[in-house]
Coordinates of C-alpha atoms in Angstrom, one line a residue:
X216 CA 0.1 -0.2 -0.1
X217 CA 2.8 2.2 0.8
X218 CA 4.5 1.6 -2.4
X219 CA 1.4 2.4 -4.4
X220 CA 0.9 5.7 -2.4
X221 CA 4.3 6.5 -3.0
X222 CA 4.0 5.6 -6.9
X223 CA 0.9 7.9 -7.3
X224 CA 2.9 10.9 -5.5
X225 CA 5.8 10.0 -7.8
X226 CA 3.2 10.2 -10.8
X227 CA 1.4 13.4 -9.6
X228 CA 4.9 14.9 -9.3
X229 CA 5.9 14.2 -12.8
X230 CA 2.6 15.6 -14.3
X231 CA 3.4 19.2 -12.5
X232 CA 6.7 19.3 -13.1
X233 CA 8.0 21.9 -15.6
X234 CA 10.1 21.0 -18.8
X235 CA 13.6 20.3 -18.4
X236 CA 16.5 18.5 -20.0
X237 CA 16.7 14.7 -19.9
X238 CA 19.3 12.9 -18.0
X239 CA 19.8 15.2 -15.1
X240 CA 20.3 13.8 -11.4
X241 CA 18.0 14.7 -8.7
X242 CA 20.2 17.5 -7.3
X243 CA 20.5 18.7 -10.6
X244 CA 16.3 18.8 -10.9
X245 CA 16.9 21.5 -7.8
X246 CA 19.0 23.6 -9.7
X247 CA 17.8 23.8 -13.3
X248 CA 14.8 23.8 -15.7
X249 CA 14.5 25.2 -19.1
X250 CA 13.7 28.9 -17.9
X251 CA 16.9 28.6 -15.9
X252 CA 19.5 27.3 -18.4
X253 CA 21.4 29.4 -20.7
X254 CA 19.1 31.2 -23.4
X255 CA 19.8 29.2 -26.7
X256 CA 20.6 31.2 -29.4
X257 CA 17.2 31.2 -31.2
X258 CA 15.8 33.1 -28.2
X259 CA 18.3 35.9 -27.9
X260 CA 16.1 38.1 -29.6
X261 CA 16.6 41.4 -27.8
X262 CA 18.7 43.9 -30.2
X263 CA 19.7 47.5 -28.9
X264 CA 16.5 49.0 -30.0
X265 CA 14.3 46.8 -27.9
X266 CA 16.3 47.6 -24.9
X267 CA 15.9 51.1 -26.1
X268 CA 11.9 50.7 -25.9
X269 CA 12.1 48.8 -22.7
X270 CA 13.7 51.9 -20.7
X271 CA 11.8 54.2 -22.4
X272 CA 8.5 52.4 -21.6
X273 CA 9.6 51.9 -18.0
X274 CA 10.6 55.4 -17.6
X275 CA 7.0 56.6 -18.2
X276 CA 5.3 55.8 -14.8
X277 CA 3.9 57.5 -12.1
X278 CA 6.4 57.0 -9.7
X279 CA 8.9 58.5 -11.8
X280 CA 6.3 61.4 -12.7
X281 CA 6.6 62.3 -9.0
X282 CA 10.3 61.7 -8.3
X283 CA 11.3 65.7 -8.2
X284 CA 8.5 66.1 -6.0
X285 CA 10.2 65.3 -2.5
X286 CA 13.5 67.1 -3.6
X287 CA 11.6 70.5 -4.4
X288 CA 9.7 70.2 -1.1
X289 CA 12.5 69.8 0.7
X290 CA 13.9 72.8 -0.9
X291 CA 16.0 72.2 -3.7
X292 CA 14.7 74.5 -7.0
X293 CA 13.0 72.5 -9.8
X294 CA 16.2 72.7 -12.0
X295 CA 18.5 71.7 -9.1
X296 CA 15.9 68.5 -8.5
X297 CA 16.2 68.0 -12.4
X298 CA 19.8 67.6 -12.2
X299 CA 19.6 65.2 -9.5
X300 CA 17.5 62.6 -11.6
X301 CA 19.8 63.3 -14.8
X302 CA 23.2 62.6 -12.5
X303 CA 21.4 59.8 -10.2
X304 CA 19.9 57.9 -13.3
X305 CA 23.4 58.2 -15.4
X306 CA 24.8 56.6 -12.5
X307 CA 22.2 53.8 -12.3
X308 CA 22.7 53.2 -15.8
X309 CA 26.2 52.4 -15.2
X310 CA 25.4 49.9 -12.8
X311 CA 22.7 48.4 -14.7
X312 CA 25.2 47.9 -17.7
X313 CA 27.4 46.3 -15.2
X314 CA 25.4 43.8 -13.9
X315 CA 23.8 43.2 -17.4
X316 CA 27.0 42.7 -18.9
X317 CA 26.9 39.4 -17.4
X318 CA 23.7 38.2 -18.2
X319 CA 24.4 39.6 -22.1
X320 CA 27.9 37.5 -22.3
X321 CA 26.7 34.2 -20.6
X322 CA 22.9 34.4 -21.3
X323 CA 21.8 33.7 -17.6
X324 CA 19.7 35.4 -15.3
X325 CA 20.3 36.7 -11.8
X326 CA 19.5 33.3 -9.8
X327 CA 22.3 31.7 -11.8
X328 CA 25.0 34.5 -11.4
X329 CA 24.5 34.7 -8.0
X330 CA 25.6 31.3 -7.8
X331 CA 28.9 31.9 -8.8
X332 CA 29.8 34.5 -5.9
X333 CA 27.2 33.4 -3.2
X334 CA 27.6 29.4 -3.9
X335 CA 25.2 27.0 -5.3
X336 CA 22.9 26.8 -2.0
X337 CA 24.0 30.3 -0.8
X338 CA 22.5 32.0 -3.5
X339 CA 19.0 31.2 -2.3
X340 CA 18.7 33.7 0.4
X341 CA 19.5 36.6 -1.8
X342 CA 17.0 34.9 -4.5
X343 CA 14.4 34.8 -1.6
X344 CA 15.0 38.2 -0.5
X345 CA 14.2 39.6 -3.9
X346 CA 11.3 37.6 -4.6
X347 CA 9.6 38.6 -1.6
X348 CA 10.1 42.2 -2.3
X349 CA 8.8 41.9 -6.0
X350 CA 5.7 40.3 -4.8
X351 CA 5.0 43.1 -2.3
X352 CA 5.7 45.7 -4.7
X353 CA 3.5 44.0 -7.6
X354 CA 0.9 44.4 -5.0
X355 CA 1.4 48.3 -4.3
X356 CA 2.1 48.8 -8.3
X357 CA -1.4 47.0 -9.0
X358 CA -3.3 49.3 -6.9
X359 CA -1.9 52.4 -8.1
X360 CA -2.7 51.0 -11.5
X361 CA -6.2 50.3 -10.2
X362 CA -6.5 54.0 -9.8
X363 CA -6.2 54.7 -13.5
X364 CA -9.0 52.1 -14.1
X365 CA -11.1 53.9 -12.0
X366 CA -10.4 57.1 -13.7
X367 CA -10.9 55.6 -17.1
X368 CA -14.4 53.9 -15.8
X369 CA -15.2 57.6 -14.5
X370 CA -14.5 59.5 -17.5
X371 CA -17.1 57.2 -18.8
X372 CA -19.7 56.9 -16.3
X373 CA -19.5 59.8 -14.0
X374 CA -21.5 57.6 -11.4
X375 CA -18.7 55.8 -10.9
X376 CA -18.0 57.8 -7.9
X377 CA -16.3 56.4 -4.6
X378 CA -18.2 58.8 -2.7
X379 CA -21.5 58.0 -3.9
X380 CA -21.2 54.0 -4.3
X381 CA -22.1 52.2 -1.3
X382 CA -18.8 51.2 0.5
X383 CA -18.5 47.8 2.1
X384 CA -14.8 48.6 3.1
X385 CA -14.4 49.8 6.9
X386 CA -13.0 53.6 7.1
X387 CA -9.4 52.1 8.4
X388 CA -9.0 50.4 5.2
X389 CA -8.4 53.6 3.4
X390 CA -10.1 52.0 0.5
X391 CA -13.5 51.8 -1.1
X392 CA -15.6 49.6 -2.9
X393 CA -15.0 51.4 -6.0
X394 CA -11.4 51.7 -5.5
X395 CA -11.1 47.9 -4.9
X396 CA -13.0 46.9 -8.1
X397 CA -11.1 49.1 -10.2
X398 CA -7.6 47.3 -8.2
X399 CA -9.1 44.1 -9.0
X400 CA -9.9 45.1 -12.7
X401 CA -6.5 46.0 -13.3
X402 CA -5.2 42.9 -11.4
X403 CA -7.3 40.8 -13.5
X404 CA -6.4 42.3 -17.1
X405 CA -2.8 42.0 -16.1
X406 CA -2.7 38.3 -16.0
X407 CA -2.5 37.4 -19.8
X408 CA 0.9 39.8 -19.9
X409 CA 2.2 37.2 -17.7
X410 CA 1.6 34.3 -20.0
X411 CA 4.0 35.6 -22.5
X412 CA 7.5 34.6 -22.5
X413 CA 10.4 37.0 -21.6
X414 CA 11.7 36.8 -25.6
X415 CA 8.6 37.8 -26.7
X416 CA 7.2 40.4 -24.1
X417 CA 9.6 43.0 -25.5
X418 CA 6.5 43.9 -27.8
X419 CA 4.7 45.0 -25.0
X420 CA 7.5 47.4 -24.1
X421 CA 7.7 48.2 -27.8
X422 CA 3.8 49.6 -27.9
X423 CA 4.5 51.0 -24.7
X424 CA 7.2 52.9 -25.9
X425 CA 5.0 54.6 -28.5
X426 CA 2.0 55.4 -26.9
X427 CA 2.8 56.3 -23.4
X428 CA 5.0 59.3 -24.1
X429 CA 2.7 60.4 -26.9
X430 CA -0.2 60.7 -24.0
X431 CA 2.4 62.0 -21.4
X432 CA 3.7 64.9 -23.4
X433 CA -0.1 65.5 -24.5
X434 CA -0.9 65.9 -20.8
X435 CA 2.2 68.2 -20.9
X436 CA 0.8 70.5 -23.3
X437 CA -2.9 70.3 -22.1
X438 CA -1.9 71.5 -18.6
X439 CA 0.4 74.3 -19.9
X440 CA -2.3 75.5 -22.0
X441 CA -5.0 75.1 -19.3
X442 CA -2.7 77.4 -17.0
X443 CA -1.6 79.9 -19.7
X444 CA 2.1 79.1 -18.5
X445 CA 4.4 76.9 -16.4
X446 CA 3.2 78.1 -12.9
X447 CA 5.0 79.1 -10.1
X448 CA 7.2 76.3 -9.2
X449 CA 9.5 76.8 -12.3
X450 CA 10.0 80.6 -11.0
X451 CA 10.8 79.8 -7.6
X452 CA 14.6 79.1 -6.5
X453 CA 15.9 76.9 -3.9
X454 CA 14.6 77.7 -0.5
X455 CA 17.4 76.2 1.0
X456 CA 21.5 77.0 1.1
X457 CA 24.9 76.3 2.2
X458 CA 25.4 72.8 3.6
X459 CA 21.9 72.1 3.6
X460 CA 21.5 72.5 0.0
X461 CA 24.3 70.3 -0.8
X462 CA 23.1 67.2 1.5
X463 CA 19.6 67.9 0.1
X464 CA 21.4 67.6 -3.3
X465 CA 23.1 64.6 -2.6
X466 CA 20.1 62.9 -1.1
X467 CA 18.3 63.6 -4.5
X468 CA 20.9 61.9 -6.6
X469 CA 21.0 58.9 -4.1
X470 CA 17.1 58.7 -3.9
X471 CA 17.3 58.1 -7.7
X472 CA 19.7 55.3 -7.8
X473 CA 17.9 53.6 -4.8
X474 CA 14.6 53.9 -6.7
X475 CA 16.8 51.9 -9.6
X476 CA 18.1 49.3 -7.0
X477 CA 16.0 46.3 -8.0
X478 CA 16.3 46.7 -11.4
X479 CA 20.3 47.1 -11.1
X480 CA 20.1 43.5 -9.4
X481 CA 17.8 42.0 -11.9
X482 CA 18.9 43.4 -15.2
X483 CA 20.8 39.8 -16.2
X484 CA 17.2 38.4 -16.4
X485 CA 16.4 40.5 -19.6
X486 CA 19.9 41.1 -20.6
X487 CA 20.5 37.4 -21.1
X488 CA 18.2 37.4 -24.3
X489 CA 20.6 40.1 -26.0
X490 CA 21.8 38.6 -29.0
X491 CA 25.1 40.1 -28.6
X492 CA 26.8 41.6 -25.3
X493 CA 26.9 45.0 -26.9
X494 CA 23.5 45.2 -27.7
X495 CA 22.5 45.6 -24.2
X496 CA 25.5 48.5 -23.4
X497 CA 25.1 51.6 -25.2
X498 CA 21.5 51.1 -25.6
X499 CA 21.0 51.2 -21.8
X500 CA 23.4 53.5 -20.7
X501 CA 21.9 56.4 -22.9
X502 CA 18.2 55.6 -22.7
X503 CA 17.8 55.3 -18.9
X504 CA 19.0 59.1 -18.0
X505 CA 17.4 60.2 -20.8
X506 CA 14.1 58.6 -20.4
X507 CA 13.8 59.3 -16.9
X508 CA 14.9 62.8 -17.1
X509 CA 12.2 63.8 -19.8
X510 CA 9.5 62.0 -17.6
X511 CA 10.5 64.1 -14.3
X512 CA 10.7 67.0 -16.5
X513 CA 7.0 66.9 -17.5
X514 CA 6.2 65.9 -13.9
X515 CA 7.7 69.0 -12.9
X516 CA 5.7 71.2 -15.3
X517 CA 2.7 70.1 -15.2
X518 CA 2.4 70.0 -11.0
X519 CA 3.7 73.6 -11.3
X520 CA 0.9 74.2 -13.7
X521 CA -2.0 73.0 -11.4
X522 CA -1.2 75.7 -9.0
X523 CA -2.7 78.2 -11.8
X524 CA -5.3 76.0 -12.9
X525 CA -6.4 75.4 -9.4
X526 CA -5.7 78.8 -7.3
X527 CA -5.0 78.5 -3.6
X528 CA -4.1 74.8 -3.8
X529 CA -0.9 73.2 -3.4
X530 CA 1.1 71.8 -6.4
X531 CA -0.5 68.5 -7.2
X532 CA 2.2 65.9 -7.6
X533 CA 0.4 62.9 -8.4
X534 CA -0.9 63.0 -12.2
X535 CA -4.1 60.9 -11.5
X536 CA -5.2 63.4 -9.0
X537 CA -4.9 66.1 -11.2
X538 CA -6.8 63.7 -14.0
X539 CA -9.5 63.4 -11.3
X540 CA -9.8 67.0 -11.0
X541 CA -10.1 67.2 -14.7
X542 CA -13.0 64.8 -14.8
X543 CA -15.0 67.0 -12.1
X544 CA -14.9 70.3 -14.0
X545 CA -14.9 69.5 -17.5
X546 CA -17.1 68.2 -20.3
X547 CA -17.2 64.8 -22.5
X548 CA -14.4 66.2 -24.6
X549 CA -12.1 66.7 -21.7
X550 CA -13.5 63.3 -20.1
X551 CA -12.3 61.5 -23.3
X552 CA -8.5 63.2 -22.8
X553 CA -8.3 62.2 -19.5
X554 CA -9.7 58.3 -20.5
X555 CA -6.6 58.4 -23.3
X556 CA -4.3 59.7 -20.7
X557 CA -5.3 57.1 -18.0
X558 CA -5.2 54.3 -20.2
X559 CA -1.4 55.3 -21.1
X560 CA -0.6 55.4 -17.3
X561 CA -2.5 52.3 -16.9
X562 CA -0.2 50.6 -19.6
X563 CA 2.9 52.3 -18.1
X564 CA 2.1 50.5 -14.9
X565 CA 1.5 47.3 -16.5
X566 CA 4.7 47.3 -18.0
X567 CA 6.3 48.6 -15.0
X568 CA 4.8 45.7 -12.9
X569 CA 6.1 43.0 -15.4
X570 CA 9.4 44.3 -15.9
X571 CA 10.2 44.9 -12.2
X572 CA 8.1 42.7 -10.4
X573 CA 6.4 39.6 -12.4
X574 CA 9.5 38.6 -14.4
X575 CA 11.9 39.1 -11.3
X576 CA 9.4 37.2 -9.0
X577 CA 8.8 34.5 -11.6
X578 CA 12.5 34.1 -12.4
X579 CA 13.4 34.0 -8.6
X580 CA 10.8 31.4 -7.6
X581 CA 12.1 29.3 -10.7
X582 CA 15.3 29.3 -9.1
X583 CA 13.9 28.6 -5.6
X584 CA 11.6 25.4 -6.7
X585 CA 12.9 24.7 -10.5
X586 CA 11.5 21.4 -10.7
X587 CA 7.8 22.6 -10.3
X588 CA 8.1 26.5 -11.1
X589 CA 8.7 28.2 -14.3
X590 CA 9.0 31.9 -15.1
X591 CA 5.1 32.0 -16.1
X592 CA 3.9 30.1 -13.2
X593 CA 6.4 32.1 -10.8
X594 CA 4.8 35.1 -12.2
X595 CA 1.5 34.2 -11.4
X596 CA 2.0 33.2 -7.8
X597 CA 3.3 36.8 -7.6
X598 CA 0.1 38.3 -8.9
X599 CA -2.0 35.9 -6.3
X600 CA 0.4 37.0 -3.6
X601 CA -0.1 40.7 -4.8
X602 CA -3.8 40.5 -4.6
X603 CA -4.0 38.4 -1.3
X604 CA -1.9 40.9 0.6
X605 CA -4.2 43.6 0.1
X606 CA -2.0 46.6 -0.7
X607 CA -4.6 49.3 0.4
X608 CA -3.9 48.0 4.1
X609 CA -0.2 48.7 3.6
X610 CA -0.3 51.9 2.1
X611 CA -2.9 53.1 4.3
X612 CA -0.6 52.2 7.6
X613 CA 0.9 55.2 9.5
X614 CA 4.5 53.4 9.3
X615 CA 5.6 54.8 6.5
X616 CA 5.4 51.6 4.6
X617 CA 6.3 53.0 1.1
X618 CA 9.4 54.8 2.7
X619 CA 10.5 51.5 4.2
X620 CA 10.2 49.4 1.0
X621 CA 12.2 52.2 -0.7
X622 CA 15.1 52.4 2.0
X623 CA 14.9 48.7 2.2
X624 CA 15.7 48.5 -1.8
X625 CA 18.8 50.2 -1.2
X626 CA 20.3 47.1 0.7
X627 CA 20.1 45.5 -2.7
X628 CA 23.3 47.3 -3.1
X629 CA 25.2 44.7 -1.2
X630 CA 24.2 42.0 -3.3
X631 CA 25.1 44.1 -6.4
X632 CA 28.5 44.8 -4.9
X633 CA 29.4 41.1 -4.3
X634 CA 27.9 40.3 -7.7
X635 CA 30.3 42.8 -9.6
X636 CA 33.3 42.0 -7.5
X637 CA 32.9 38.7 -8.0
X638 CA 32.7 39.0 -11.8
X639 CA 35.3 42.0 -12.6
X640 CA 37.4 41.9 -10.1
X641 CA 37.9 38.2 -8.7
X642 CA 37.0 36.2 -11.7
X643 CA 37.8 38.5 -14.3
X644 CA 35.1 37.7 -16.5
X645 CA 35.5 33.9 -16.3
X646 CA 32.5 31.9 -15.5
X647 CA 32.4 27.9 -15.9
X648 CA 28.9 27.9 -17.4
X649 CA 28.2 24.2 -16.8
X650 CA 29.5 24.3 -13.4
X651 CA 26.7 26.6 -12.4
X652 CA 24.1 23.9 -12.3
X653 CA 26.5 21.3 -10.5
X654 CA 25.5 20.4 -7.0
X655 CA 28.5 18.1 -6.4
X656 CA 30.8 18.7 -3.8
X657 CA 33.8 18.9 -6.0
X658 CA 32.0 21.9 -8.0
X659 CA 34.2 25.3 -8.0
X660 CA 30.9 26.9 -7.0
X661 CA 30.2 24.7 -4.3
X662 CA 32.3 26.1 -1.7
X663 CA 31.3 25.0 1.9
X664 CA 28.0 22.9 2.1
X665 CA 27.0 25.0 -1.0
X666 CA 27.3 28.7 0.7
X667 CA 30.3 30.8 0.3
X668 CA 31.3 32.7 3.6
X669 CA 33.3 35.3 2.1
X670 CA 30.3 36.4 0.1
X671 CA 27.8 36.3 3.1
X672 CA 30.7 38.5 5.2
X673 CA 30.8 41.0 2.6
X674 CA 27.0 41.2 2.2
X675 CA 26.7 41.7 5.7
X676 CA 29.2 44.4 5.9
X677 CA 27.6 46.3 3.2
X678 CA 24.3 46.2 5.2
X679 CA 25.9 47.2 8.5
X680 CA 27.4 50.5 7.3
X681 CA 23.9 51.6 6.5
X682 CA 21.7 49.8 9.1
X683 CA 22.0 52.6 11.8
X684 CA 21.2 55.3 9.1
X685 CA 18.3 53.2 7.8
X686 CA 16.8 52.6 10.9
X687 CA 16.5 56.4 11.3
X688 CA 15.1 56.7 8.0
X689 CA 12.2 54.4 8.5
X690 CA 11.4 55.1 12.3
X691 CA 12.3 58.6 12.2
X692 CA 14.3 58.2 15.5
X693 CA 17.3 59.9 16.4
X694 CA 20.5 58.3 15.4
X695 CA 24.0 59.8 15.4
X696 CA 24.8 62.3 12.8
X697 CA 27.8 60.3 11.1
X698 CA 25.1 57.4 10.5
X699 CA 23.1 59.9 8.9
X700 CA 25.8 61.2 6.6
X701 CA 26.9 57.6 5.7
X702 CA 23.2 56.8 4.9
X703 CA 22.6 59.6 2.8
X704 CA 25.4 57.7 0.4
X705 CA 23.4 54.6 0.9
X706 CA 23.7 52.9 -2.3
X707 CA 27.3 53.7 -2.9
X708 CA 28.4 52.9 0.6
X709 CA 26.7 49.6 0.3
X710 CA 28.4 48.6 -2.8
X711 CA 31.7 49.9 -2.2
X712 CA 31.8 48.0 1.2
X713 CA 30.6 44.8 0.0
X714 CA 32.2 44.6 -3.1
X715 CA 35.7 45.7 -1.3
X716 CA 35.4 43.2 1.5
X717 CA 34.4 40.3 -0.9
X718 CA 37.7 41.4 -3.1
X719 CA 40.1 41.5 0.0
X720 CA 38.7 38.1 1.6
X721 CA 39.1 36.4 -2.0
X722 CA 42.9 37.7 -2.0
X723 CA 43.3 36.5 1.3
X724 CA 41.8 33.1 0.7
X725 CA 41.9 32.5 -2.6
X726 CA 38.8 30.7 -4.5
X727 CA 38.6 28.3 -7.4
X728 CA 37.6 28.8 -11.2
X729 CA 39.4 32.2 -11.3
X730 CA 41.2 33.7 -14.4
X731 CA 44.8 35.4 -14.2
X732 CA 44.2 37.6 -17.0
X733 CA 40.7 38.9 -18.5
X734 CA 39.0 36.0 -19.9
X735 CA 35.0 36.4 -20.8
X736 CA 34.1 33.2 -22.8
X737 CA 30.5 33.4 -23.1
X738 CA 30.4 34.1 -26.7
X739 CA 31.8 31.0 -27.4
X740 CA 29.0 29.3 -26.2
X741 CA 26.0 28.3 -28.2
X742 CA 24.1 25.4 -26.9
X743 CA 24.9 24.0 -23.0
X744 CA 24.1 20.5 -22.1
X745 CA 23.8 20.0 -18.2
X746 CA 23.8 16.1 -17.8
X747 CA 26.6 14.6 -16.6
X748 CA 28.8 12.7 -19.1
X749 CA 30.3 9.8 -17.5
X750 CA 33.2 9.8 -19.9
X751 CA 34.5 13.4 -18.8
X752 CA 34.8 15.4 -15.8
X753 CA 32.7 18.3 -15.4
X754 CA 35.8 20.6 -15.6
X755 CA 37.2 18.8 -18.5
X756 CA 33.9 19.3 -20.4
X757 CA 33.9 23.0 -19.7
X758 CA 37.5 23.9 -20.4
X759 CA 37.5 22.1 -23.6
X760 CA 33.9 23.0 -25.3
X761 CA 34.4 26.7 -24.2
X762 CA 38.1 27.3 -24.0
X763 CA 39.1 24.9 -26.9
X764 CA 42.9 25.3 -26.3
X765 CA 45.0 23.7 -23.7
X766 CA 47.5 26.9 -23.7
X767 CA 44.6 29.1 -21.8
X768 CA 44.0 26.7 -19.2
X769 CA 47.3 27.9 -17.7
X770 CA 45.8 31.1 -16.7
X771 CA 43.1 29.7 -14.7
X772 CA 42.8 28.6 -11.0
X773 CA 40.7 25.6 -11.2
X774 CA 41.8 24.1 -7.6
X775 CA 38.2 22.4 -6.7
X776 CA 36.9 21.6 -3.5
X777 CA 35.5 23.2 -0.1
X778 CA 36.9 27.0 0.2

């Protein structure tokens, strides 16, 4: 009976298992499936213009529209805050290209890249960490997208009003029946986008790159025409000076970088679909700062014009709140304009949610449970978690939840620091691709019980340098001024400390599978078979297939075993 029961469980497990290469061992099934394998040549379909479209599409969203608001409220002039955006996103683009290079060269995503630095099993914690954050943000971004849907419905039927429709939610929830139904509709209509594989979803970003910026520019012109000018914000100078001005400027730059922390870490998830490594370089390096700076510029001027359109009011930084006012005081033509712009913002939220959250969470969950979860299933799990977490409760709480999420994302800098240090400074671009899917103790990335203690020491040190200032930012408590100053450079501090510590530890205690000279071998790889070959050692297979020359082996440290 027990044998029959076990047989039924095995049959059930085989039915729900995702596609994978034949001949893999049980341990390998815990490390790979077809979505985790290096991308084969026929799926490397992202060219440079796909990356340009991707980042233009991603830049036109509500968060970017409002990014300068905090800087201006804190005392910067509009052009100083805009300069912060230019500088911050230009630096962020450099980080993006640094991590994206790894994916574009070896055609592997963030979970697999992390195995070379954190270890075969040690990589699971950073992966889980990022997956959880992506699920939370998916719910939050979907709720914002629901506001877009609310405006679309209300622009057609004015009776769709949260103040008149019977409300079944408590006042403490800070939501209404109309808002929740709008949120659920956005969530539901987003599900088909998760179905498409990553190499095909680029078409969504192409459509978004054409439609959404045009709608944003139309909103910009509409607001300026209604106001008869740019409004008072663009004529107002900075309200602070001296060291206060300098620190606010630095914080503005760093907030732009921190806003990109998740995308810096997960860029290999997209760049691995690049046809050539250079396709993911210049396109990203220029498209990111230009796209985000243009969106921020439009947001500043539209918000400034709102003071003229509605005299006696404070600047309306949230474009959805301004569109809601346009519905209340306009006719059918004005409501049609609101519908089109709200549709564009809804598409913008959808694209951002897919790029930054759904695909990221799906890829991470694939690495956590590769036998049963692929990117598509992981994306749907992320969506279900985003719905179940009731994001309106989180946004309504008084504990600065969104500040916590934004601040917490900065700690991803420690992961990025370890990743970049491992690839660029320690291994000098050399990865033994097949070994990244090897769970045997003799593998070069197995380290100590599958965990790399040097990476974790560096990761923790990057967190510790920021932890006191982080506590002050989240809780608003009194912390030493020195900790606050360090936290003002949060991403740089976490990245530099973690990357430097990792490099030092690897110098003091060398690790295997490193090259003495710069050696990227990813372009030599077309197809990778992961099943063990009984006739050859794992080391021989990689070095002969990838390097193709015995002389090159002299430049590589291949002393395997626990390290």
